[in-house]
Amino acid sequence: MNKITAAITAIGSYVPDFVLSNQVLETLVDTNDEWITSRTGIKERRLLKEEGQGTSFMAIKAAQNLLEKANLNPKEIDLIIMATATPDMPVASTGVYVATQIGATNAFAYDLQAACSSFLFGMSTASAYIQSGKYKKVLLIGADKMSSIIDYTDRATCIIFGDGAGAVLFEPNTDGLGLQDEILKSDGIGREFLKIDAGGSILPASEETVKNKQHFVFQDGKTVFKYAVSGMADVSEKIMERNNLTHDDVNWLVAHQANKRIIDATANRMGVEESKVLINIHRYGNTTSATLPLLLCDFEDQLKKGDNLIFAAFGGGFTWGAIYLKWAYNK
Ligand SMILES: CC(C)(COP(=O)(O)OP(=O)(O)OC[C@H]1O[C@@H](n2cnc3c(N)ncnc32)[C@H](O)[C@@H]1OP(=O)(O)O)[C@@H](O)C(=O)NCCC(=O)NCCS
């Protein structure tokens, strides 16, 4: 029998209706559209405004969009991996709630957290379960409500992040399509540069932590930028070399949408031309775990069976990596 690989066979997404434009941000903090656009490539982002709703709200909608498009019975799903840095609540797994809400009653579920690399690392995990032959349908969801942890008086972070969700289904393939190779990395040196100080086990919530705004994201943008540029470019170049892929062989670069300049630097190092670089950062900003599946959904029409996709991501921690995947279907 041919080797089993894990192929993406269906995708779905959801973004909230509410649009936060650069022009509106100009009224909240000392910034301007020109600065944000030239430094990041972002024009607007979506925010979840529904009262009392968290990340699961968007994850459920993305999963339902996939189920509908693929005409899939949720009872057939074996496992749901919920990639997120903003779970609904501590302890009770968001993925478990999502599984129950979408009717995936035969699946087990859990959350996976690796900051902005959560979805990329989740692709590796989902793929390993499929390759083992143990499970046939693994749903990977990437969703984040970044607006719940952003201080909208801090111009260093509020211009960057947005909310959204995407879902992909992994199934076994014996024709050589699906995930081919991966390089995944992490380095605890990054802990100080992108973090939320309070609300965890080191510094539990108190009146003091709330007063000091320690429940919001802190980012040393310059340092993160430096590591992100070299980290993402290094692994993307290496995975091409290791698989004997020239820039002509690469059909699409599917890179985490944190900053257009980081994506451009990665594409340049790979020698991949602009027309092959999937971009939607101008519409959504950095949606953390949702950027990669949102790209797949926005560009699904253009992806063709057999296309070579290089996924790349960089996130807090630090965490980063690249994945080489052969696309498995025509829409
Ligand atoms: C955040 C980021 C866009 C800032 O861009 P930058 O070019 O590094 O900007 P700097 O932080 O060096 O700031 C440059 C100047 O702009 C100012 N500035 C910062 N934010 C600003 C804003 N929103 N609007 C206007 N000016 C701003 C700074 O105060 C600084 O002014 P100074 O030179 O007078 O001190 C960029 O560092 C970045 O994208 N970092 C990585 C983000 C990332 O990938 N994060 C997630 C990983 S998943």
mmCIF file of N, CA, C and O in Angstrom, residues 129-224:
data_model
loop_
_atom_site.group_PDB
_atom_site.id
_atom_site.type_symbol
_atom_site.label_atom_id
_atom_site.label_comp_id
_atom_site.label_asym_id
_atom_site.label_seq_id
_atom_site.Cartn_x
_atom_site.Cartn_y
_atom_site.Cartn_z
ATOM 1 N N TYR A 129 -1.585 12.523 13.358
ATOM 2 C CA TYR A 129 -2.694 11.610 13.696
ATOM 3 C C TYR A 129 -3.182 10.865 12.452
ATOM 4 O O TYR A 129 -3.478 9.680 12.500
ATOM 5 N N ILE A 130 -3.273 11.613 11.341
ATOM 6 C CA ILE A 130 -3.754 10.991 10.094
ATOM 7 C C ILE A 130 -2.727 9.974 9.586
ATOM 8 O O ILE A 130 -3.076 8.838 9.243
ATOM 9 N N GLN A 131 -1.457 10.381 9.558
ATOM 10 C CA GLN A 131 -0.400 9.494 9.040
ATOM 11 C C GLN A 131 -0.272 8.217 9.851
ATOM 12 O O GLN A 131 0.133 7.178 9.337
ATOM 13 N N SER A 132 -0.603 8.306 11.138
ATOM 14 C CA SER A 132 -0.503 7.119 12.001
ATOM 15 C C SER A 132 -1.543 6.064 11.610
ATOM 16 O O SER A 132 -1.446 4.909 12.021
ATOM 17 N N GLY A 133 -2.540 6.496 10.851
ATOM 18 C CA GLY A 133 -3.606 5.588 10.435
ATOM 19 C C GLY A 133 -4.701 5.440 11.485
ATOM 20 O O GLY A 133 -5.694 4.735 11.286
ATOM 21 N N LYS A 134 -4.538 6.138 12.594
ATOM 22 C CA LYS A 134 -5.468 5.983 13.716
ATOM 23 C C LYS A 134 -6.804 6.705 13.487
ATOM 24 O O LYS A 134 -7.842 6.234 13.915
ATOM 25 N N TYR A 135 -6.732 7.894 12.865
ATOM 26 C CA TYR A 135 -7.950 8.681 12.656
ATOM 27 C C TYR A 135 -8.081 9.074 11.178
ATOM 28 O O TYR A 135 -7.088 9.278 10.499
ATOM 29 N N LYS A 136 -9.348 9.205 10.742
ATOM 30 C CA LYS A 136 -9.605 9.451 9.313
ATOM 31 C C LYS A 136 -10.019 10.894 9.011
ATOM 32 O O LYS A 136 -9.841 11.380 7.906
ATOM 33 N N LYS A 137 -10.642 11.547 10.010
ATOM 34 C CA LYS A 137 -11.091 12.923 9.774
ATOM 35 C C LYS A 137 -10.713 13.790 10.980
ATOM 36 O O LYS A 137 -11.300 13.658 12.055
ATOM 37 N N VAL A 138 -9.735 14.668 10.757
ATOM 38 C CA VAL A 138 -9.281 15.554 11.837
ATOM 39 C C VAL A 138 -9.578 16.999 11.415
ATOM 40 O O VAL A 138 -9.137 17.454 10.355
ATOM 41 N N LEU A 139 -10.359 17.682 12.257
ATOM 42 C CA LEU A 139 -10.709 19.076 11.967
ATOM 43 C C LEU A 139 -9.788 19.980 12.778
ATOM 44 O O LEU A 139 -9.749 19.892 14.011
ATOM 45 N N LEU A 140 -9.042 20.833 12.072
ATOM 46 C CA LEU A 140 -8.173 21.810 12.733
ATOM 47 C C LEU A 140 -8.807 23.181 12.578
ATOM 48 O O LEU A 140 -9.062 23.627 11.455
ATOM 49 N N ILE A 141 -9.075 23.827 13.730
ATOM 50 C CA ILE A 141 -9.672 25.163 13.702
ATOM 51 C C ILE A 141 -8.658 26.151 14.272
ATOM 52 O O ILE A 141 -8.028 25.878 15.296
ATOM 53 N N GLY A 142 -8.505 27.290 13.603
ATOM 54 C CA GLY A 142 -7.666 28.376 14.130
ATOM 55 C C GLY A 142 -8.564 29.575 14.355
ATOM 56 O O GLY A 142 -9.182 30.061 13.402
ATOM 57 N N ALA A 143 -8.668 30.033 15.596
ATOM 58 C CA ALA A 143 -9.562 31.173 15.876
ATOM 59 C C ALA A 143 -9.004 31.991 17.027
ATOM 60 O O ALA A 143 -8.468 31.435 17.986
ATOM 61 N N ASP A 144 -9.125 33.300 16.910
ATOM 62 C CA ASP A 144 -8.692 34.171 17.997
ATOM 63 C C ASP A 144 -9.528 35.442 18.066
ATOM 64 O O ASP A 144 -9.799 36.068 17.039
ATOM 65 N N LYS A 145 -9.917 35.774 19.303
ATOM 66 C CA LYS A 145 -10.575 37.057 19.552
ATOM 67 C C LYS A 145 -9.515 37.957 20.183
ATOM 68 O O LYS A 145 -9.465 38.141 21.401
ATOM 69 N N MET A 146 -8.631 38.485 19.326
ATOM 70 C CA MET A 146 -7.517 39.293 19.826
ATOM 71 C C MET A 146 -8.010 40.575 20.493
ATOM 72 O O MET A 146 -7.354 41.111 21.386
ATOM 73 N N SER A 147 -9.195 41.052 20.066
ATOM 74 C CA SER A 147 -9.722 42.297 20.647
ATOM 75 C C SER A 147 -9.978 42.157 22.148
ATOM 76 O O SER A 147 -10.089 43.158 22.851
ATOM 77 N N SER A 148 -10.042 40.905 22.641
ATOM 78 C CA SER A 148 -10.294 40.706 24.077
ATOM 79 C C SER A 148 -9.036 40.906 24.923
ATOM 80 O O SER A 148 -9.114 40.987 26.149
ATOM 81 N N ILE A 149 -7.871 40.980 24.273
ATOM 82 C CA ILE A 149 -6.615 41.125 25.033
ATOM 83 C C ILE A 149 -5.781 42.317 24.546
ATOM 84 O O ILE A 149 -4.595 42.417 24.824
ATOM 85 N N ILE A 150 -6.431 43.199 23.777
ATOM 86 C CA ILE A 150 -5.726 44.370 23.240
ATOM 87 C C ILE A 150 -6.190 45.640 23.957
ATOM 88 O O ILE A 150 -7.385 45.834 24.186
ATOM 89 N N ASP A 151 -5.216 46.479 24.265
ATOM 90 C CA ASP A 151 -5.484 47.777 24.885
ATOM 91 C C ASP A 151 -5.638 48.804 23.752
ATOM 92 O O ASP A 151 -4.651 49.128 23.065
ATOM 93 N N TYR A 152 -6.852 49.299 23.582
ATOM 94 C CA TYR A 152 -7.099 50.220 22.466
ATOM 95 C C TYR A 152 -6.653 51.656 22.764
ATOM 96 O O TYR A 152 -7.048 52.588 22.082
ATOM 97 N N THR A 153 -5.773 51.790 23.814
ATOM 98 C CA THR A 153 -5.082 53.074 23.990
ATOM 99 C C THR A 153 -3.580 52.898 23.727
ATOM 100 O O THR A 153 -2.812 53.840 23.862
ATOM 101 N N ASP A 154 -3.171 51.665 23.371
ATOM 102 C CA ASP A 154 -1.753 51.372 23.118
ATOM 103 C C ASP A 154 -1.506 51.265 21.609
ATOM 104 O O ASP A 154 -1.836 50.257 20.981
ATOM 105 N N ARG A 155 -0.909 52.296 21.029
ATOM 106 C CA ARG A 155 -0.752 52.317 19.566
ATOM 107 C C ARG A 155 0.242 51.280 19.059
ATOM 108 O O ARG A 155 0.274 50.968 17.863
ATOM 109 N N ALA A 156 1.070 50.754 19.977
ATOM 110 C CA ALA A 156 2.054 49.752 19.548
ATOM 111 C C ALA A 156 1.395 48.416 19.216
ATOM 112 O O ALA A 156 1.951 47.613 18.475
ATOM 113 N N THR A 157 0.208 48.163 19.767
ATOM 114 C CA THR A 157 -0.444 46.870 19.510
ATOM 115 C C THR A 157 -1.827 46.983 18.849
ATOM 116 O O THR A 157 -2.203 46.115 18.068
ATOM 117 N N CYS A 158 -2.577 48.055 19.167
ATOM 118 C CA CYS A 158 -3.977 48.070 18.715
ATOM 119 C C CYS A 158 -4.137 48.207 17.207
ATOM 120 O O CYS A 158 -5.175 47.870 16.652
ATOM 121 N N ILE A 159 -3.071 48.668 16.544
ATOM 122 C CA ILE A 159 -3.159 48.814 15.087
ATOM 123 C C ILE A 159 -2.962 47.481 14.362
ATOM 124 O O ILE A 159 -3.272 47.344 13.186
ATOM 125 N N ILE A 160 -2.420 46.503 15.077
ATOM 126 C CA ILE A 160 -1.972 45.273 14.418
ATOM 127 C C ILE A 160 -3.029 44.167 14.359
ATOM 128 O O ILE A 160 -3.200 43.514 13.331
ATOM 129 N N PHE A 161 -3.725 43.956 15.484
ATOM 130 C CA PHE A 161 -4.490 42.708 15.617
ATOM 131 C C PHE A 161 -5.974 42.827 15.249
ATOM 132 O O PHE A 161 -6.571 43.894 15.334
ATOM 133 N N GLY A 162 -6.547 41.671 14.862
ATOM 134 C CA GLY A 162 -7.966 41.590 14.553
ATOM 135 C C GLY A 162 -8.503 40.227 14.945
ATOM 136 O O GLY A 162 -7.745 39.345 15.382
ATOM 137 N N ASP A 163 -9.811 40.041 14.783
ATOM 138 C CA ASP A 163 -10.473 38.785 15.168
ATOM 139 C C ASP A 163 -10.876 37.985 13.923
ATOM 140 O O ASP A 163 -11.214 38.575 12.886
ATOM 141 N N GLY A 164 -10.886 36.654 14.051
ATOM 142 C CA GLY A 164 -11.328 35.826 12.929
ATOM 143 C C GLY A 164 -11.158 34.351 13.225
ATOM 144 O O GLY A 164 -10.599 33.973 14.268
ATOM 145 N N ALA A 165 -11.625 33.520 12.282
ATOM 146 C CA ALA A 165 -11.542 32.063 12.464
ATOM 147 C C ALA A 165 -11.517 31.352 11.119
ATOM 148 O O ALA A 165 -12.109 31.818 10.141
ATOM 149 N N GLY A 166 -10.797 30.225 11.096
ATOM 150 C CA GLY A 166 -10.782 29.385 9.894
ATOM 151 C C GLY A 166 -10.684 27.930 10.305
ATOM 152 O O GLY A 166 -10.206 27.621 11.406
ATOM 153 N N ALA A 167 -11.145 27.039 9.428
ATOM 154 C CA ALA A 167 -11.129 25.610 9.750
ATOM 155 C C ALA A 167 -10.679 24.818 8.532
ATOM 156 O O ALA A 167 -11.018 25.179 7.402
ATOM 157 N N VAL A 168 -9.891 23.757 8.755
ATOM 158 C CA VAL A 168 -9.516 22.866 7.652
ATOM 159 C C VAL A 168 -9.695 21.416 8.091
ATOM 160 O O VAL A 168 -9.493 21.077 9.256
ATOM 161 N N LEU A 169 -10.085 20.588 7.125
ATOM 162 C CA LEU A 169 -10.263 19.159 7.390
ATOM 163 C C LEU A 169 -9.087 18.392 6.800
ATOM 164 O O LEU A 169 -8.749 18.583 5.630
ATOM 165 N N PHE A 170 -8.469 17.548 7.616
ATOM 166 C CA PHE A 170 -7.393 16.675 7.139
ATOM 167 C C PHE A 170 -7.924 15.255 6.989
ATOM 168 O O PHE A 170 -8.590 14.742 7.899
ATOM 169 N N GLU A 171 -7.609 14.632 5.838
ATOM 170 C CA GLU A 171 -7.998 13.235 5.604
ATOM 171 C C GLU A 171 -6.824 12.480 4.993
ATOM 172 O O GLU A 171 -5.935 13.086 4.372
ATOM 173 N N PRO A 172 -6.805 11.162 5.112
ATOM 174 C CA PRO A 172 -5.705 10.377 4.541
ATOM 175 C C PRO A 172 -5.698 10.447 3.016
ATOM 176 O O PRO A 172 -6.761 10.503 2.394
ATOM 177 N N ASN A 173 -4.487 10.457 2.440
ATOM 178 C CA ASN A 173 -4.342 10.449 0.988
ATOM 179 C C ASN A 173 -3.238 9.446 0.632
ATOM 180 O O ASN A 173 -2.219 9.384 1.324
ATOM 181 N N THR A 174 -3.460 8.682 -0.425
ATOM 182 C CA THR A 174 -2.431 7.707 -0.817
ATOM 183 C C THR A 174 -1.880 8.015 -2.217
ATOM 184 O O THR A 174 -1.213 7.193 -2.833
ATOM 185 N N ASP A 175 -2.180 9.238 -2.706
ATOM 186 C CA ASP A 175 -1.655 9.654 -4.018
ATOM 187 C C ASP A 175 -0.497 10.635 -3.884
ATOM 188 O O ASP A 175 -0.158 11.342 -4.845
ATOM 189 N N GLY A 176 0.061 10.741 -2.701
ATOM 190 C CA GLY A 176 1.217 11.626 -2.510
ATOM 191 C C GLY A 176 0.859 13.088 -2.295
ATOM 192 O O GLY A 176 1.740 13.948 -2.272
ATOM 193 N N LEU A 177 -0.444 13.398 -2.125
ATOM 194 C CA LEU A 177 -0.833 14.790 -1.875
ATOM 195 C C LEU A 177 -0.869 15.041 -0.364
ATOM 196 O O LEU A 177 -0.820 14.116 0.437
ATOM 197 N N GLY A 178 -0.966 16.322 0.020
ATOM 198 C CA GLY A 178 -1.028 16.661 1.447
ATOM 199 C C GLY A 178 0.328 17.046 2.001
ATOM 200 O O GLY A 178 1.242 17.421 1.254
ATOM 201 N N LEU A 179 0.456 16.954 3.307
ATOM 202 C CA LEU A 179 1.662 17.443 3.996
ATOM 203 C C LEU A 179 2.893 16.593 3.655
ATOM 204 O O LEU A 179 2.877 15.378 3.812
ATOM 205 N N GLN A 180 3.940 17.260 3.165
ATOM 206 C CA GLN A 180 5.153 16.570 2.713
ATOM 207 C C GLN A 180 6.296 16.663 3.719
ATOM 208 O O GLN A 180 7.044 15.715 3.910
ATOM 209 N N ASP A 181 6.447 17.872 4.325
ATOM 210 C CA ASP A 181 7.607 18.076 5.204
ATOM 211 C C ASP A 181 7.326 19.268 6.120
ATOM 212 O O ASP A 181 6.475 20.124 5.814
ATOM 213 N N GLU A 182 8.059 19.297 7.231
ATOM 214 C CA GLU A 182 7.872 20.410 8.170
ATOM 215 C C GLU A 182 9.181 20.714 8.885
ATOM 216 O O GLU A 182 9.998 19.823 9.116
ATOM 217 N N ILE A 183 9.359 21.998 9.214
ATOM 218 C CA ILE A 183 10.457 22.410 10.102
ATOM 219 C C ILE A 183 9.798 23.284 11.160
ATOM 220 O O ILE A 183 9.276 24.364 10.840
ATOM 221 N N LEU A 184 9.773 22.835 12.392
ATOM 222 C CA LEU A 184 9.124 23.585 13.472
ATOM 223 C C LEU A 184 10.167 23.930 14.528
ATOM 224 O O LEU A 184 11.000 23.097 14.879
ATOM 225 N N LYS A 185 10.094 25.168 15.028
ATOM 226 C CA LYS A 185 11.122 25.659 15.957
ATOM 227 C C LYS A 185 10.493 26.421 17.119
ATOM 228 O O LYS A 185 9.411 26.988 16.972
ATOM 229 N N SER A 186 11.217 26.477 18.246
ATOM 230 C CA SER A 186 10.812 27.358 19.341
ATOM 231 C C SER A 186 12.042 27.769 20.133
ATOM 232 O O SER A 186 13.057 27.073 20.132
ATOM 233 N N ASP A 187 11.933 28.945 20.791
ATOM 234 C CA ASP A 187 13.043 29.461 21.593
ATOM 235 C C ASP A 187 12.477 30.368 22.682
ATOM 236 O O ASP A 187 11.893 31.418 22.391
ATOM 237 N N GLY A 188 12.669 29.940 23.926
ATOM 238 C CA GLY A 188 12.124 30.666 25.084
ATOM 239 C C GLY A 188 12.712 32.049 25.288
ATOM 240 O O GLY A 188 12.208 32.819 26.117
ATOM 241 N N ILE A 189 13.704 32.403 24.506
ATOM 242 C CA ILE A 189 14.270 33.757 24.594
ATOM 243 C C ILE A 189 13.195 34.809 24.296
ATOM 244 O O ILE A 189 13.270 35.957 24.721
ATOM 245 N N GLY A 190 12.164 34.378 23.558
ATOM 246 C CA GLY A 190 11.137 35.319 23.111
ATOM 247 C C GLY A 190 10.124 35.712 24.165
ATOM 248 O O GLY A 190 9.344 36.659 23.968
ATOM 249 N N ARG A 191 10.102 35.018 25.280
ATOM 250 C CA ARG A 191 9.059 35.219 26.296
ATOM 251 C C ARG A 191 8.891 36.668 26.748
ATOM 252 O O ARG A 191 7.799 37.120 27.015
ATOM 253 N N GLU A 192 10.000 37.407 26.803
ATOM 254 C CA GLU A 192 9.935 38.782 27.328
ATOM 255 C C GLU A 192 9.420 39.794 26.303
ATOM 256 O O GLU A 192 9.049 40.896 26.670
ATOM 257 N N PHE A 193 9.428 39.424 25.032
ATOM 258 C CA PHE A 193 9.177 40.427 23.992
ATOM 259 C C PHE A 193 7.735 40.478 23.489
ATOM 260 O O PHE A 193 7.338 41.426 22.824
ATOM 261 N N LEU A 194 6.978 39.411 23.765
ATOM 262 C CA LEU A 194 5.574 39.369 23.326
ATOM 263 C C LEU A 194 4.828 38.516 24.343
ATOM 264 O O LEU A 194 5.009 37.298 24.392
ATOM 265 N N LYS A 195 3.998 39.177 25.172
ATOM 266 C CA LYS A 195 3.426 38.450 26.317
ATOM 267 C C LYS A 195 2.247 39.192 26.916
ATOM 268 O O LYS A 195 2.005 40.366 26.616
ATOM 269 N N ILE A 196 1.542 38.481 27.803
ATOM 270 C CA ILE A 196 0.569 39.109 28.699
ATOM 271 C C ILE A 196 1.060 38.786 30.102
ATOM 272 O O ILE A 196 1.163 37.603 30.463
ATOM 273 N N ASP A 197 1.393 39.793 30.886
ATOM 274 C CA ASP A 197 2.040 39.555 32.181
ATOM 275 C C ASP A 197 1.138 38.863 33.203
ATOM 276 O O ASP A 197 1.585 37.993 33.942
ATOM 277 N N ALA A 198 -0.128 39.283 33.251
ATOM 278 C CA ALA A 198 -0.988 38.815 34.351
ATOM 279 C C ALA A 198 -2.106 37.893 33.867
ATOM 280 O O ALA A 198 -2.392 37.804 32.676
ATOM 281 N N GLY A 199 -2.706 37.210 34.832
ATOM 282 C CA GLY A 199 -3.840 36.339 34.507
ATOM 283 C C GLY A 199 -3.429 34.883 34.405
ATOM 284 O O GLY A 199 -4.268 33.992 34.295
ATOM 285 N N GLY A 200 -2.115 34.628 34.461
ATOM 286 C CA GLY A 200 -1.623 33.247 34.453
ATOM 287 C C GLY A 200 -1.229 32.836 35.859
ATOM 288 O O GLY A 200 -1.580 33.506 36.840
ATOM 289 N N SER A 201 -0.475 31.740 35.970
ATOM 290 C CA SER A 201 -0.153 31.216 37.299
ATOM 291 C C SER A 201 0.949 32.009 38.004
ATOM 292 O O SER A 201 1.089 31.944 39.219
ATOM 293 N N ILE A 202 1.728 32.780 37.240
ATOM 294 C CA ILE A 202 2.772 33.587 37.886
ATOM 295 C C ILE A 202 2.165 34.808 38.572
ATOM 296 O O ILE A 202 2.496 35.119 39.705
ATOM 297 N N LEU A 203 1.265 35.464 37.865
ATOM 298 C CA LEU A 203 0.675 36.690 38.397
ATOM 299 C C LEU A 203 -0.847 36.652 38.199
ATOM 300 O O LEU A 203 -1.376 37.202 37.230
ATOM 301 N N PRO A 204 -1.552 35.970 39.114
ATOM 302 C CA PRO A 204 -3.010 35.864 38.976
ATOM 303 C C PRO A 204 -3.684 37.241 39.018
ATOM 304 O O PRO A 204 -3.093 38.200 39.518
ATOM 305 N N ALA A 205 -4.886 37.299 38.497
ATOM 306 C CA ALA A 205 -5.615 38.566 38.431
ATOM 307 C C ALA A 205 -5.818 39.160 39.825
ATOM 308 O O ALA A 205 -6.123 38.453 40.774
ATOM 309 N N SER A 206 -5.620 40.472 39.914
ATOM 310 C CA SER A 206 -5.889 41.191 41.159
ATOM 311 C C SER A 206 -6.311 42.608 40.767
ATOM 312 O O SER A 206 -6.170 42.994 39.606
ATOM 313 N N GLU A 207 -6.782 43.348 41.731
ATOM 314 C CA GLU A 207 -7.162 44.744 41.443
ATOM 315 C C GLU A 207 -5.971 45.499 40.849
ATOM 316 O O GLU A 207 -6.101 46.288 39.918
ATOM 317 N N GLU A 208 -4.792 45.184 41.418
ATOM 318 C CA GLU A 208 -3.557 45.834 41.001
ATOM 319 C C GLU A 208 -3.223 45.538 39.525
ATOM 320 O O GLU A 208 -2.882 46.445 38.764
ATOM 321 N N THR A 209 -3.353 44.256 39.130
ATOM 322 C CA THR A 209 -2.997 43.883 37.748
ATOM 323 C C THR A 209 -3.962 44.521 36.745
ATOM 324 O O THR A 209 -3.562 44.902 35.656
ATOM 325 N N VAL A 210 -5.210 44.641 37.158
ATOM 326 C CA VAL A 210 -6.194 45.276 36.266
ATOM 327 C C VAL A 210 -5.862 46.755 36.133
ATOM 328 O O VAL A 210 -5.828 47.302 35.018
ATOM 329 N N LYS A 211 -5.597 47.385 37.275
ATOM 330 C CA LYS A 211 -5.262 48.813 37.274
ATOM 331 C C LYS A 211 -4.018 49.086 36.408
ATOM 332 O O LYS A 211 -3.962 50.068 35.673
ATOM 333 N N ASN A 212 -3.049 48.177 36.474
ATOM 334 C CA ASN A 212 -1.801 48.373 35.718
ATOM 335 C C ASN A 212 -1.885 47.891 34.268
ATOM 336 O O ASN A 212 -0.863 47.833 33.575
ATOM 337 N N LYS A 213 -3.078 47.507 33.843
ATOM 338 C CA LYS A 213 -3.297 47.050 32.454
ATOM 339 C C LYS A 213 -2.396 45.876 32.090
ATOM 340 O O LYS A 213 -1.892 45.784 30.952
ATOM 341 N N GLN A 214 -2.197 44.962 33.054
ATOM 342 C CA GLN A 214 -1.294 43.832 32.802
ATOM 343 C C GLN A 214 -1.998 42.624 32.183
ATOM 344 O O GLN A 214 -1.387 41.570 32.044
ATOM 345 N N HIS A 215 -3.277 42.805 31.834
ATOM 346 C CA HIS A 215 -3.991 41.705 31.168
ATOM 347 C C HIS A 215 -4.038 41.903 29.654
ATOM 348 O O HIS A 215 -4.693 41.155 28.945
ATOM 349 N N PHE A 216 -3.351 42.943 29.206
ATOM 350 C CA PHE A 216 -3.297 43.213 27.769
ATOM 351 C C PHE A 216 -1.965 42.728 27.176
ATOM 352 O O PHE A 216 -0.978 42.559 27.893
ATOM 353 N N VAL A 217 -1.956 42.554 25.848
ATOM 354 C CA VAL A 217 -0.729 42.153 25.150
ATOM 355 C C VAL A 217 0.315 43.267 25.242
ATOM 356 O O VAL A 217 0.019 44.429 24.983
ATOM 357 N N PHE A 218 1.522 42.852 25.615
ATOM 358 C CA PHE A 218 2.676 43.746 25.517
ATOM 359 C C PHE A 218 3.558 43.232 24.379
ATOM 360 O O PHE A 218 3.806 42.028 24.284
ATOM 361 N N GLN A 219 4.013 44.119 23.520
ATOM 362 C CA GLN A 219 4.942 43.689 22.466
ATOM 363 C C GLN A 219 6.076 44.688 22.262
ATOM 364 O O GLN A 219 5.833 45.878 22.112
ATOM 365 N N ASP A 220 7.303 44.163 22.273
ATOM 366 C CA ASP A 220 8.453 44.948 21.844
ATOM 367 C C ASP A 220 8.576 44.697 20.337
ATOM 368 O O ASP A 220 9.245 43.761 19.901
ATOM 369 N N GLY A 221 7.868 45.519 19.565
ATOM 370 C CA GLY A 221 7.695 45.285 18.127
ATOM 371 C C GLY A 221 8.989 45.163 17.352
ATOM 372 O O GLY A 221 9.146 44.287 16.500
ATOM 373 N N LYS A 222 9.935 46.050 17.675
ATOM 374 C CA LYS A 222 11.221 46.065 16.951
ATOM 375 C C LYS A 222 11.944 44.727 17.083
ATOM 376 O O LYS A 222 12.451 44.187 16.108
ATOM 377 N N THR A 223 12.014 44.218 18.328
ATOM 378 C CA THR A 223 12.728 42.952 18.563
ATOM 379 C C THR A 223 11.994 41.790 17.909
ATOM 380 O O THR A 223 12.610 40.940 17.245
ATOM 381 N N VAL A 224 10.673 41.762 18.071
ATOM 382 C CA VAL A 224 9.893 40.669 17.466
ATOM 383 C C VAL A 224 10.072 40.708 15.948
ATOM 384 O O VAL A 224 10.273 39.670 15.306
#
